[in-house]
Amino acid sequence: MTKTTTTSFFTRLIALVSGAALTASVLFILPGHAQNRFSNPEKTVEDIFWGKLYKQGGNTFFCNKQFGQDSFLITQGYIYPLNRVRDALRCGTKSQCERNSEVYRHVASDLHNMVPIKSRIEMKRRNAGYGEMTSTAPKGECGLKEGFQNIEPPDRIKGDVARGVVYVMDTYDLPAPGSNDVFKRWHQADPPGDLELTRNQRIRELQGNDNRFITNPDAMFDDSIWGDAS
């Protein structure tokens, strides 16, 4: 590709998209940018997430309850909620986004953002962001605290949530579904454990990319991730 052709391509691209969509589109064509290799959400869920990553069962994300191969009360959930992805990309409904947005298809197929969750828990929290409730706020099922449009996960999983959220923010240039300071605090208080490291390695083998905030925890404090936000 010649310099003139390259310039023309980017000029056309900028004319077509803007904001988060522009940034994400550029990321997907930059050589060497780490991205997952999957872009078919339904196929990835069925064939890779359940068919390979959790083929033998495992433990649910928020509740840490063991499940087997044929559990019908477990579903795939998304650490960074997909409705917030759709809002940020302004791509419309779920079906419209899957049809028209390459970025959305990659986010919705990204195993680093996908976790097994009890169906009842997922119904309660799928549209919620994250935050810290008051110390007197009652704990619900599995230690989750619920507030207005936000949930606070149990302490043992807060770091996993933070690293999953910031991975999606960093990889796809999406806004934080909560306070950046809270995510940093959760990351520090709950560092990566053996199960999280093992899962990350398995996803790297299946998907082709790493969650760098798990393998390099200091990356969470890179100013380029947060910009001027706090």
Short mmCIF file of C-alpha atoms in Angstrom, two decimals:
data_model
loop_
_atom_site.label_atom_id
_atom_site.label_comp_id
_atom_site.label_asym_id
_atom_site.label_seq_id
_atom_site.Cartn_x
_atom_site.Cartn_y
_atom_site.Cartn_z
CA MET A 1 0.00 0.00 0.00
CA THR A 2 1.48 3.35 -1.04
CA LYS A 3 1.63 6.39 1.19
CA THR A 4 -1.03 8.13 -0.94
CA THR A 5 -3.33 5.12 -0.75
CA THR A 6 -2.85 4.84 3.01
CA THR A 7 -3.68 8.50 3.54
CA SER A 8 -6.74 8.19 1.35
CA PHE A 9 -7.91 5.14 3.29
CA PHE A 10 -7.66 6.89 6.66
CA THR A 11 -9.39 9.99 5.26
CA ARG A 12 -12.34 7.85 4.17
CA LEU A 13 -12.36 6.02 7.50
CA ILE A 14 -12.43 9.23 9.55
CA ALA A 15 -15.24 10.55 7.38
CA LEU A 16 -17.33 7.46 8.15
CA VAL A 17 -16.88 6.95 11.87
CA SER A 18 -16.13 9.01 14.94
CA GLY A 19 -15.62 8.77 18.69
CA ALA A 20 -15.26 5.28 20.17
CA ALA A 21 -16.12 3.71 16.83
CA LEU A 22 -13.26 5.56 15.11
CA THR A 23 -10.67 4.66 17.73
CA ALA A 24 -11.72 1.03 17.83
CA SER A 25 -11.72 0.78 14.03
CA VAL A 26 -8.18 2.13 13.87
CA LEU A 27 -7.03 -0.33 16.54
CA PHE A 28 -8.30 -3.23 14.48
CA ILE A 29 -6.16 -2.32 11.48
CA LEU A 30 -2.96 -1.32 13.23
CA PRO A 31 -0.25 -3.96 12.73
CA GLY A 32 0.67 -5.82 15.89
CA HIS A 33 -2.31 -4.64 17.94
CA ALA A 34 -3.25 -7.50 20.26
CA GLN A 35 -6.81 -8.64 19.68
CA ASN A 36 -8.82 -11.79 20.04
CA ARG A 37 -9.29 -13.95 16.97
CA PHE A 38 -13.01 -14.53 17.45
CA SER A 39 -15.80 -12.39 15.99
CA ASN A 40 -18.87 -14.65 15.97
CA PRO A 41 -20.47 -14.31 19.42
CA GLU A 42 -22.93 -17.21 19.26
CA LYS A 43 -20.43 -19.63 17.77
CA THR A 44 -17.74 -18.59 20.24
CA VAL A 45 -20.06 -19.11 23.21
CA GLU A 46 -21.16 -22.56 22.06
CA ASP A 47 -18.00 -23.97 20.51
CA ILE A 48 -15.20 -22.30 22.46
CA PHE A 49 -16.48 -20.99 25.79
CA TRP A 50 -18.62 -24.01 26.66
CA GLY A 51 -17.11 -26.46 24.18
CA LYS A 52 -13.48 -25.98 25.21
CA LEU A 53 -12.82 -23.51 28.03
CA TYR A 54 -15.48 -24.95 30.35
CA LYS A 55 -16.00 -28.33 28.70
CA GLN A 56 -15.45 -30.14 32.00
CA GLY A 57 -17.37 -27.60 34.09
CA GLY A 58 -15.81 -25.20 36.55
CA ASN A 59 -16.80 -22.60 39.14
CA THR A 60 -19.21 -19.72 38.71
CA PHE A 61 -17.66 -16.25 38.69
CA PHE A 62 -19.47 -14.33 41.41
CA CYS A 63 -20.62 -17.21 43.61
CA ASN A 64 -17.67 -19.59 43.20
CA LYS A 65 -20.08 -22.53 43.01
CA GLN A 66 -18.92 -25.66 41.23
CA PHE A 67 -20.90 -26.78 38.19
CA GLY A 68 -20.67 -29.76 35.85
CA GLN A 69 -20.99 -30.33 32.13
CA ASP A 70 -24.79 -30.42 32.04
CA SER A 71 -25.78 -27.61 34.37
CA PHE A 72 -28.83 -25.77 33.05
CA LEU A 73 -28.78 -23.03 35.67
CA ILE A 74 -25.53 -21.50 34.43
CA THR A 75 -25.14 -19.02 31.58
CA GLN A 76 -22.35 -16.99 30.04
CA GLY A 77 -22.06 -13.52 31.53
CA TYR A 78 -19.91 -10.53 30.60
CA ILE A 79 -17.72 -8.71 33.10
CA TYR A 80 -18.06 -5.54 31.04
CA PRO A 81 -21.82 -5.56 30.32
CA LEU A 82 -22.66 -5.79 26.62
CA ASN A 83 -25.50 -3.28 26.83
CA ARG A 84 -22.91 -0.69 27.89
CA VAL A 85 -20.77 -1.69 24.92
CA ARG A 86 -23.75 -1.09 22.63
CA ASP A 87 -24.39 2.30 24.24
CA ALA A 88 -20.75 3.34 23.83
CA LEU A 89 -20.57 2.23 20.19
CA ARG A 90 -24.05 3.58 19.40
CA CYS A 91 -24.67 0.58 17.21
CA GLY A 92 -28.31 -0.05 18.15
CA THR A 93 -29.89 -3.25 19.39
CA LYS A 94 -28.06 -6.50 20.05
CA SER A 95 -28.95 -7.87 16.61
CA GLN A 96 -28.07 -4.57 14.90
CA CYS A 97 -24.70 -4.43 16.66
CA GLU A 98 -23.88 -8.04 15.79
CA ARG A 99 -24.78 -7.38 12.17
CA ASN A 100 -23.16 -3.98 11.67
CA SER A 101 -20.32 -3.51 14.18
CA GLU A 102 -17.11 -5.49 13.85
CA VAL A 103 -15.90 -4.05 17.13
CA TYR A 104 -19.03 -5.22 18.95
CA ARG A 105 -18.69 -8.72 17.50
CA HIS A 106 -15.14 -8.93 18.85
CA VAL A 107 -16.08 -7.64 22.31
CA ALA A 108 -19.03 -10.03 22.53
CA SER A 109 -16.76 -12.91 21.48
CA ASP A 110 -13.86 -12.07 23.78
CA LEU A 111 -13.24 -14.90 26.25
CA HIS A 112 -11.43 -12.57 28.66
CA ASN A 113 -14.75 -10.77 29.17
CA MET A 114 -16.87 -13.93 29.30
CA VAL A 115 -17.49 -15.83 32.55
CA PRO A 116 -19.88 -18.56 33.80
CA ILE A 117 -22.60 -17.06 35.99
CA LYS A 118 -25.70 -18.42 37.70
CA SER A 119 -28.63 -17.46 35.48
CA ARG A 120 -30.46 -15.80 38.37
CA ILE A 121 -27.45 -13.64 39.20
CA GLU A 122 -26.99 -12.65 35.56
CA MET A 123 -30.61 -11.55 35.28
CA LYS A 124 -30.05 -9.21 38.24
CA ARG A 125 -26.74 -7.67 37.21
CA ARG A 126 -26.41 -7.79 33.44
CA ASN A 127 -27.09 -4.06 32.93
CA ALA A 128 -25.37 -2.84 36.08
CA GLY A 129 -22.10 -1.01 36.43
CA TYR A 130 -19.77 -1.38 39.40
CA GLY A 131 -19.35 0.65 42.54
CA GLU A 132 -18.90 0.53 46.30
CA MET A 133 -21.99 0.45 48.47
CA THR A 134 -22.19 1.69 52.06
CA SER A 135 -20.96 -0.64 54.78
CA THR A 136 -24.54 -1.07 55.98
CA ALA A 137 -25.89 -2.08 52.57
CA PRO A 138 -27.35 -5.58 52.77
CA LYS A 139 -25.59 -8.40 50.97
CA GLY A 140 -27.64 -10.41 48.52
CA GLU A 141 -27.00 -13.78 46.96
CA CYS A 142 -23.33 -14.80 46.97
CA GLY A 143 -22.32 -11.62 48.81
CA LEU A 144 -23.30 -9.21 46.03
CA LYS A 145 -24.42 -5.76 47.12
CA GLU A 146 -26.92 -4.00 44.87
CA GLY A 147 -27.38 -0.27 44.51
CA PHE A 148 -28.95 2.08 41.98
CA GLN A 149 -27.56 0.91 38.60
CA ASN A 150 -24.46 -0.53 40.30
CA ILE A 151 -23.37 -3.68 42.08
CA GLU A 152 -20.47 -4.37 44.42
CA PRO A 153 -19.02 -7.88 44.03
CA PRO A 154 -17.71 -9.91 46.96
CA ASP A 155 -14.16 -9.06 48.04
CA ARG A 156 -12.64 -12.29 46.71
CA ILE A 157 -13.59 -11.44 43.11
CA LYS A 158 -13.13 -7.64 43.04
CA GLY A 159 -9.68 -7.80 41.46
CA ASP A 160 -10.90 -10.20 38.77
CA VAL A 161 -13.71 -7.76 37.96
CA ALA A 162 -11.32 -4.81 37.80
CA ARG A 163 -8.85 -6.59 35.51
CA GLY A 164 -11.62 -7.83 33.23
CA VAL A 165 -13.21 -4.39 32.97
CA VAL A 166 -9.95 -2.53 32.36
CA TYR A 167 -8.87 -5.12 29.77
CA VAL A 168 -12.02 -4.35 27.75
CA MET A 169 -11.60 -0.60 28.26
CA ASP A 170 -7.98 -0.76 27.09
CA THR A 171 -8.45 -3.20 24.21
CA TYR A 172 -11.56 -1.63 22.69
CA ASP A 173 -11.26 1.98 23.91
CA LEU A 174 -14.51 1.89 25.87
CA PRO A 175 -15.52 4.06 28.85
CA ALA A 176 -15.34 2.77 32.42
CA PRO A 177 -18.56 1.24 33.81
CA GLY A 178 -17.68 2.67 37.21
CA SER A 179 -15.03 4.72 38.98
CA ASN A 180 -11.46 4.29 37.78
CA ASP A 181 -10.21 4.77 41.35
CA VAL A 182 -12.45 1.95 42.53
CA PHE A 183 -11.10 -0.42 39.88
CA LYS A 184 -7.52 0.43 40.82
CA ARG A 185 -8.30 -0.13 44.49
CA TRP A 186 -9.96 -3.49 43.82
CA HIS A 187 -7.01 -4.55 41.69
CA GLN A 188 -4.55 -3.78 44.48
CA ALA A 189 -6.62 -5.40 47.23
CA ASP A 190 -7.25 -8.61 45.28
CA PRO A 191 -4.18 -9.47 43.14
CA PRO A 192 -4.26 -12.23 40.49
CA GLY A 193 -4.51 -15.71 41.98
CA ASP A 194 -3.65 -19.14 40.62
CA LEU A 195 -7.10 -19.80 39.13
CA GLU A 196 -7.16 -16.45 37.35
CA LEU A 197 -3.66 -16.99 35.98
CA THR A 198 -4.55 -20.50 34.79
CA ARG A 199 -7.72 -19.28 33.07
CA ASN A 200 -5.79 -16.44 31.42
CA GLN A 201 -3.22 -18.89 30.04
CA ARG A 202 -5.94 -21.19 28.69
CA ILE A 203 -7.68 -18.26 27.00
CA ARG A 204 -4.39 -17.18 25.48
CA GLU A 205 -4.03 -20.66 23.98
CA LEU A 206 -7.59 -20.61 22.61
CA GLN A 207 -7.97 -16.98 21.61
CA GLY A 208 -4.45 -15.85 20.86
CA ASN A 209 -4.08 -12.90 23.22
CA ASP A 210 -3.38 -12.17 26.85
CA ASN A 211 -5.02 -10.02 29.53
CA ARG A 212 -1.90 -8.06 30.39
CA PHE A 213 -3.37 -6.78 33.66
CA ILE A 214 -3.28 -10.34 34.96
CA THR A 215 0.23 -11.25 33.86
CA ASN A 216 1.65 -7.76 34.50
CA PRO A 217 -0.36 -6.21 37.36
CA ASP A 218 1.69 -2.98 37.29
CA ALA A 219 0.19 -2.23 33.86
CA MET A 220 -2.99 -1.18 35.66
CA PHE A 221 -1.24 2.03 36.71
CA ASP A 222 -0.14 3.07 33.22
CA ASP A 223 -1.38 6.65 32.82
CA SER A 224 -2.12 6.08 29.13
CA ILE A 225 -5.04 3.84 30.10
CA TRP A 226 -6.79 6.39 32.25
CA GLY A 227 -6.01 9.71 30.58
CA ASP A 228 -7.31 12.60 32.65
CA ALA A 229 -10.06 10.54 34.30
CA SER A 230 -9.93 9.61 37.96
#
